[in-house]
Amino acid sequence: MTQAPATPKAVRRQHDREIISLAVPAFGALVAEPLFLMVDSAIVGHLGTPQLAGLAIAAALLATAVSVFVFLAYATTAAVARRVGAGDLQAAIRQGMDGIWLALLLGGAVVALTLPSAPWLVDIFGASDTAAPYAITYLRISSLGIPAMLVVLAATGVLRGLQDTRTPLYVAIAGFAANAALNVGLVYGAGLGIAGSAWGTVIAQCGMAAAYLVVVVRGARRHGASLRPDAAGIRASAQAGVPLLVRTLSLRAVLMIATAVAARLGDAEVAAHQIILSLWSLMAFALDAIAIAGQAIIGRYLGADDAEGARQVCRRMVQWGAVSGVVLGVLIVIARPLFIPLFTGDTTVQDTLLPALLVVAVSQPISGVVFVLDGVLMGAGDGPYLAWAMLLTLAVFAPVALVVPLLGGGLTALWWAMTLMMTVRMLTLWLRSRSGRWIVTGATL
């Protein structure tokens, strides 16, 4: 007896269940990550202002170093998900191991560069004479944990590709708890000061990496996948990551230009800009969770040779992104009297902040669509297009942002420029999604 085809409503419900089951735990894991720095800041802040200033500089350098290699998670998710869709779990885990070996190699290289150059890097950031020694100490010790941080990125990509976002959530929660306990014990109990905070973070990151490796190794043994490094596989992982690296660097350049322009506008403007950027990043976590679900689901559909399923779930996720953006925008407008005083009591900063914040609220639906389509194309392995699209976006944004101070514009004008940047991204991603050229089925690209 032939089974009746699923109705459109039933298909949407199926897609919604998939998106929710992957996006909700992913959001929890994403939010847990910045809590590491918050704990370090809270504990080190009681040691003194120079120590906190040193931590801020070192943490900014570490965050930049690690964020550059976020492609380890993105590229691995897409590659593993394709093989899962094709029903070849052995090859999926083997692909994931290639990403993990690449993470170890890159992590070792970063450590080798950071240890001797730490004083120079801290000096570039303009650290004061009192803060510099603490920044150098924290940076050198914490850099030892970079290989573990990169392994966490790659292994997270493996599990996402395997359609598992719950394990990363559990590991992130455990890592956060361990980091908090270790920091308190080493900073105050052992009297190690800022060095204790750095060692606590290194130990917590190594513990997280070990937990991931246990999960991945068990999966490899269960499915007969080799754990040995494979030069060809590592090269393939690196090649897949290069376009995403270009995309990430271009996006970082946009954010750096925006901050530099805000700094030229004045102290109140740059302070308000920093507050908005923090809120913008928080909202990005919610939207990025849907994008992560998109990476995993789209990769699986394409690996299973289901082009129509990929199209359908893409459309549904775009709807999710747009609606989520509307909700976040409304929340910003409604809750602004509550959270603005939490960030600053300076009325000048508040007055500068408010109109720019409303621009951010208006632009959230655009951001929602951008994040989702970004995830869809990453899941499809469409990295080269993402790189070129982001370079184009940077080329449009940079001159518009740099002319804001020259024309006497303020922070609100700068955030209209940021909205233009997101609009250009949306148009380039939407055109690609409409073209269908990203739909390349099969276990490999």
mmCIF file of N, CA and C in Angstrom, residues 248-312:
data_model
loop_
_atom_site.group_PDB
_atom_site.id
_atom_site.type_symbol
_atom_site.label_atom_id
_atom_site.label_comp_id
_atom_site.label_asym_id
_atom_site.label_seq_id
_atom_site.Cartn_x
_atom_site.Cartn_y
_atom_site.Cartn_z
ATOM 1 N N THR A 248 35.569 35.550 7.357
ATOM 2 C CA THR A 248 35.656 35.962 8.753
ATOM 3 C C THR A 248 36.535 37.201 8.915
ATOM 4 N N LEU A 249 37.672 37.225 8.232
ATOM 5 C CA LEU A 249 38.568 38.378 8.322
ATOM 6 C C LEU A 249 37.891 39.634 7.779
ATOM 7 N N SER A 250 37.116 39.489 6.708
ATOM 8 C CA SER A 250 36.394 40.632 6.145
ATOM 9 C C SER A 250 35.357 41.159 7.129
ATOM 10 N N LEU A 251 34.667 40.241 7.803
ATOM 11 C CA LEU A 251 33.677 40.647 8.794
ATOM 12 C C LEU A 251 34.348 41.328 9.980
ATOM 13 N N ARG A 252 35.500 40.796 10.416
ATOM 14 C CA ARG A 252 36.250 41.425 11.511
ATOM 15 C C ARG A 252 36.690 42.831 11.101
ATOM 16 N N ALA A 253 37.073 42.989 9.832
ATOM 17 C CA ALA A 253 37.489 44.304 9.347
ATOM 18 C C ALA A 253 36.341 45.305 9.418
ATOM 19 N N VAL A 254 35.135 44.858 9.084
ATOM 20 C CA VAL A 254 33.958 45.722 9.186
ATOM 21 C C VAL A 254 33.784 46.220 10.618
ATOM 22 N N LEU A 255 33.873 45.301 11.586
ATOM 23 C CA LEU A 255 33.674 45.663 12.986
ATOM 24 C C LEU A 255 34.777 46.580 13.488
ATOM 25 N N MET A 256 36.010 46.344 13.049
ATOM 26 C CA MET A 256 37.128 47.197 13.454
ATOM 27 C C MET A 256 36.988 48.601 12.880
ATOM 28 N N ILE A 257 36.568 48.692 11.622
ATOM 29 C CA ILE A 257 36.359 50.005 11.005
ATOM 30 C C ILE A 257 35.269 50.767 11.744
ATOM 31 N N ALA A 258 34.186 50.074 12.074
ATOM 32 C CA ALA A 258 33.080 50.721 12.790
ATOM 33 C C ALA A 258 33.545 51.255 14.139
ATOM 34 N N THR A 259 34.342 50.486 14.862
ATOM 35 C CA THR A 259 34.844 50.928 16.169
ATOM 36 C C THR A 259 35.803 52.103 16.011
ATOM 37 N N ALA A 260 36.664 52.040 14.988
ATOM 38 C CA ALA A 260 37.612 53.138 14.752
ATOM 39 C C ALA A 260 36.871 54.429 14.420
ATOM 40 N N VAL A 261 35.818 54.343 13.612
ATOM 41 C CA VAL A 261 35.030 55.524 13.270
ATOM 42 C C VAL A 261 34.335 56.067 14.512
ATOM 43 N N ALA A 262 33.761 55.177 15.331
ATOM 44 C CA ALA A 262 33.088 55.613 16.553
ATOM 45 C C ALA A 262 34.061 56.338 17.481
ATOM 46 N N ALA A 263 35.304 55.846 17.549
ATOM 47 C CA ALA A 263 36.307 56.481 18.402
ATOM 48 C C ALA A 263 36.611 57.904 17.940
ATOM 49 N N ARG A 264 36.535 58.156 16.627
ATOM 50 C CA ARG A 264 36.798 59.493 16.091
ATOM 51 C C ARG A 264 35.632 60.442 16.353
ATOM 52 N N LEU A 265 34.466 59.888 16.656
ATOM 53 C CA LEU A 265 33.290 60.729 16.886
ATOM 54 C C LEU A 265 33.290 61.357 18.272
ATOM 55 N N GLY A 266 33.995 60.723 19.244
ATOM 56 C CA GLY A 266 34.048 61.266 20.596
ATOM 57 C C GLY A 266 33.888 60.190 21.648
ATOM 58 N N ASP A 267 34.170 60.546 22.896
ATOM 59 C CA ASP A 267 34.128 59.569 23.987
ATOM 60 C C ASP A 267 32.721 59.028 24.216
ATOM 61 N N ALA A 268 31.732 59.901 24.208
ATOM 62 C CA ALA A 268 30.353 59.452 24.438
ATOM 63 C C ALA A 268 29.912 58.517 23.322
ATOM 64 N N GLU A 269 30.309 58.849 22.098
ATOM 65 C CA GLU A 269 29.915 58.024 20.950
ATOM 66 C C GLU A 269 30.551 56.642 21.002
ATOM 67 N N VAL A 270 31.849 56.572 21.311
ATOM 68 C CA VAL A 270 32.505 55.268 21.326
ATOM 69 C C VAL A 270 32.002 54.432 22.500
ATOM 70 N N ALA A 271 31.671 55.082 23.623
ATOM 71 C CA ALA A 271 31.108 54.343 24.763
ATOM 72 C C ALA A 271 29.735 53.768 24.394
ATOM 73 N N ALA A 272 28.902 54.593 23.758
ATOM 74 C CA ALA A 272 27.580 54.116 23.332
ATOM 75 C C ALA A 272 27.711 53.028 22.273
ATOM 76 N N HIS A 273 28.681 53.192 21.371
ATOM 77 C CA HIS A 273 28.911 52.191 20.325
ATOM 78 C C HIS A 273 29.284 50.841 20.947
ATOM 79 N N GLN A 274 30.111 50.862 21.985
ATOM 80 C CA GLN A 274 30.521 49.620 22.625
ATOM 81 C C GLN A 274 29.330 48.919 23.269
ATOM 82 N N ILE A 275 28.433 49.689 23.860
ATOM 83 C CA ILE A 275 27.236 49.109 24.468
ATOM 84 C C ILE A 275 26.366 48.461 23.392
ATOM 85 N N ILE A 276 26.158 49.187 22.287
ATOM 86 C CA ILE A 276 25.337 48.648 21.198
ATOM 87 C C ILE A 276 25.973 47.398 20.618
ATOM 88 N N LEU A 277 27.289 47.411 20.471
ATOM 89 C CA LEU A 277 27.978 46.254 19.917
ATOM 90 C C LEU A 277 27.808 45.031 20.812
ATOM 91 N N SER A 278 27.826 45.251 22.128
ATOM 92 C CA SER A 278 27.613 44.138 23.070
ATOM 93 C C SER A 278 26.213 43.557 22.911
ATOM 94 N N LEU A 279 25.208 44.433 22.791
ATOM 95 C CA LEU A 279 23.834 43.967 22.593
ATOM 96 C C LEU A 279 23.681 43.285 21.234
ATOM 97 N N TRP A 280 24.305 43.856 20.226
ATOM 98 C CA TRP A 280 24.262 43.302 18.873
ATOM 99 C C TRP A 280 24.843 41.889 18.867
ATOM 100 N N SER A 281 25.945 41.696 19.600
ATOM 101 C CA SER A 281 26.582 40.381 19.685
ATOM 102 C C SER A 281 25.673 39.387 20.398
ATOM 103 N N LEU A 282 25.005 39.849 21.460
ATOM 104 C CA LEU A 282 24.093 38.971 22.192
ATOM 105 C C LEU A 282 22.952 38.511 21.288
ATOM 106 N N MET A 283 22.383 39.426 20.524
ATOM 107 C CA MET A 283 21.306 39.058 19.603
ATOM 108 C C MET A 283 21.827 38.150 18.494
ATOM 109 N N ALA A 284 23.092 38.345 18.128
ATOM 110 C CA ALA A 284 23.683 37.503 17.100
ATOM 111 C C ALA A 284 23.744 36.045 17.542
ATOM 112 N N PHE A 285 23.908 35.807 18.856
ATOM 113 C CA PHE A 285 23.929 34.431 19.353
ATOM 114 C C PHE A 285 22.608 33.725 19.053
ATOM 115 N N ALA A 286 21.497 34.439 19.282
ATOM 116 C CA ALA A 286 20.177 33.848 19.027
ATOM 117 C C ALA A 286 20.011 33.525 17.545
ATOM 118 N N LEU A 287 20.411 34.456 16.685
ATOM 119 C CA LEU A 287 20.265 34.239 15.248
ATOM 120 C C LEU A 287 21.270 33.222 14.736
ATOM 121 N N ASP A 288 22.459 33.204 15.329
ATOM 122 C CA ASP A 288 23.483 32.253 14.898
ATOM 123 C C ASP A 288 23.088 30.819 15.243
ATOM 124 N N ALA A 289 22.300 30.656 16.299
ATOM 125 C CA ALA A 289 21.837 29.313 16.659
ATOM 126 C C ALA A 289 20.993 28.714 15.529
ATOM 127 N N ILE A 290 20.156 29.542 14.899
ATOM 128 C CA ILE A 290 19.366 29.067 13.753
ATOM 129 C C ILE A 290 20.289 28.772 12.579
ATOM 130 N N ALA A 291 21.320 29.611 12.403
ATOM 131 C CA ALA A 291 22.286 29.388 11.319
ATOM 132 C C ALA A 291 23.021 28.077 11.496
ATOM 133 N N ILE A 292 23.373 27.748 12.734
ATOM 134 C CA ILE A 292 24.056 26.482 13.012
ATOM 135 C C ILE A 292 23.154 25.305 12.661
ATOM 136 N N ALA A 293 21.878 25.415 13.033
ATOM 137 C CA ALA A 293 20.927 24.379 12.638
ATOM 138 C C ALA A 293 20.885 24.256 11.117
ATOM 139 N N GLY A 294 20.935 25.408 10.435
ATOM 140 C CA GLY A 294 20.929 25.399 8.981
ATOM 141 C C GLY A 294 22.130 24.689 8.394
ATOM 142 N N GLN A 295 23.311 24.938 8.952
ATOM 143 C CA GLN A 295 24.516 24.263 8.475
ATOM 144 C C GLN A 295 24.352 22.748 8.532
ATOM 145 N N ALA A 296 23.898 22.269 9.681
ATOM 146 C CA ALA A 296 23.793 20.820 9.889
ATOM 147 C C ALA A 296 22.701 20.198 9.021
ATOM 148 N N ILE A 297 21.528 20.828 8.970
ATOM 149 C CA ILE A 297 20.397 20.243 8.249
ATOM 150 C C ILE A 297 20.606 20.295 6.741
ATOM 151 N N ILE A 298 21.062 21.440 6.229
ATOM 152 C CA ILE A 298 21.281 21.568 4.787
ATOM 153 C C ILE A 298 22.345 20.595 4.311
ATOM 154 N N GLY A 299 23.443 20.484 5.056
ATOM 155 C CA GLY A 299 24.489 19.536 4.677
ATOM 156 C C GLY A 299 23.959 18.114 4.602
ATOM 157 N N ARG A 300 23.108 17.760 5.554
ATOM 158 C CA ARG A 300 22.551 16.398 5.567
ATOM 159 C C ARG A 300 21.625 16.164 4.366
ATOM 160 N N TYR A 301 20.772 17.123 4.063
ATOM 161 C CA TYR A 301 19.872 16.967 2.911
ATOM 162 C C TYR A 301 20.642 16.841 1.604
ATOM 163 N N LEU A 302 21.671 17.684 1.437
ATOM 164 C CA LEU A 302 22.442 17.629 0.200
ATOM 165 C C LEU A 302 23.228 16.326 0.108
ATOM 166 N N GLY A 303 23.738 15.856 1.233
ATOM 167 C CA GLY A 303 24.456 14.576 1.236
ATOM 168 C C GLY A 303 23.548 13.413 0.892
ATOM 169 N N ALA A 304 22.266 13.559 1.220
ATOM 170 C CA ALA A 304 21.282 12.514 0.905
ATOM 171 C C ALA A 304 20.683 12.669 -0.495
ATOM 172 N N ASP A 305 21.243 13.590 -1.298
ATOM 173 C CA ASP A 305 20.764 13.843 -2.669
ATOM 174 C C ASP A 305 19.322 14.345 -2.703
ATOM 175 N N ASP A 306 18.919 15.050 -1.644
ATOM 176 C CA ASP A 306 17.545 15.566 -1.560
ATOM 177 C C ASP A 306 17.572 17.075 -1.805
ATOM 178 N N ALA A 307 17.647 17.458 -3.080
ATOM 179 C CA ALA A 307 17.722 18.873 -3.427
ATOM 180 C C ALA A 307 16.445 19.619 -3.050
ATOM 181 N N GLU A 308 15.294 18.999 -3.281
ATOM 182 C CA GLU A 308 14.026 19.652 -2.974
ATOM 183 C C GLU A 308 13.866 19.846 -1.468
ATOM 184 N N GLY A 309 14.288 18.842 -0.691
ATOM 185 C CA GLY A 309 14.240 18.982 0.761
ATOM 186 C C GLY A 309 15.111 20.129 1.238
ATOM 187 N N ALA A 310 16.285 20.293 0.604
ATOM 188 C CA ALA A 310 17.173 21.393 0.964
ATOM 189 C C ALA A 310 16.521 22.737 0.665
ATOM 190 N N ARG A 311 15.851 22.834 -0.477
ATOM 191 C CA ARG A 311 15.155 24.083 -0.833
ATOM 192 C C ARG A 311 14.053 24.402 0.180
ATOM 193 N N GLN A 312 13.283 23.383 0.533
ATOM 194 C CA GLN A 312 12.162 23.590 1.445
ATOM 195 C C GLN A 312 12.636 24.044 2.830
#
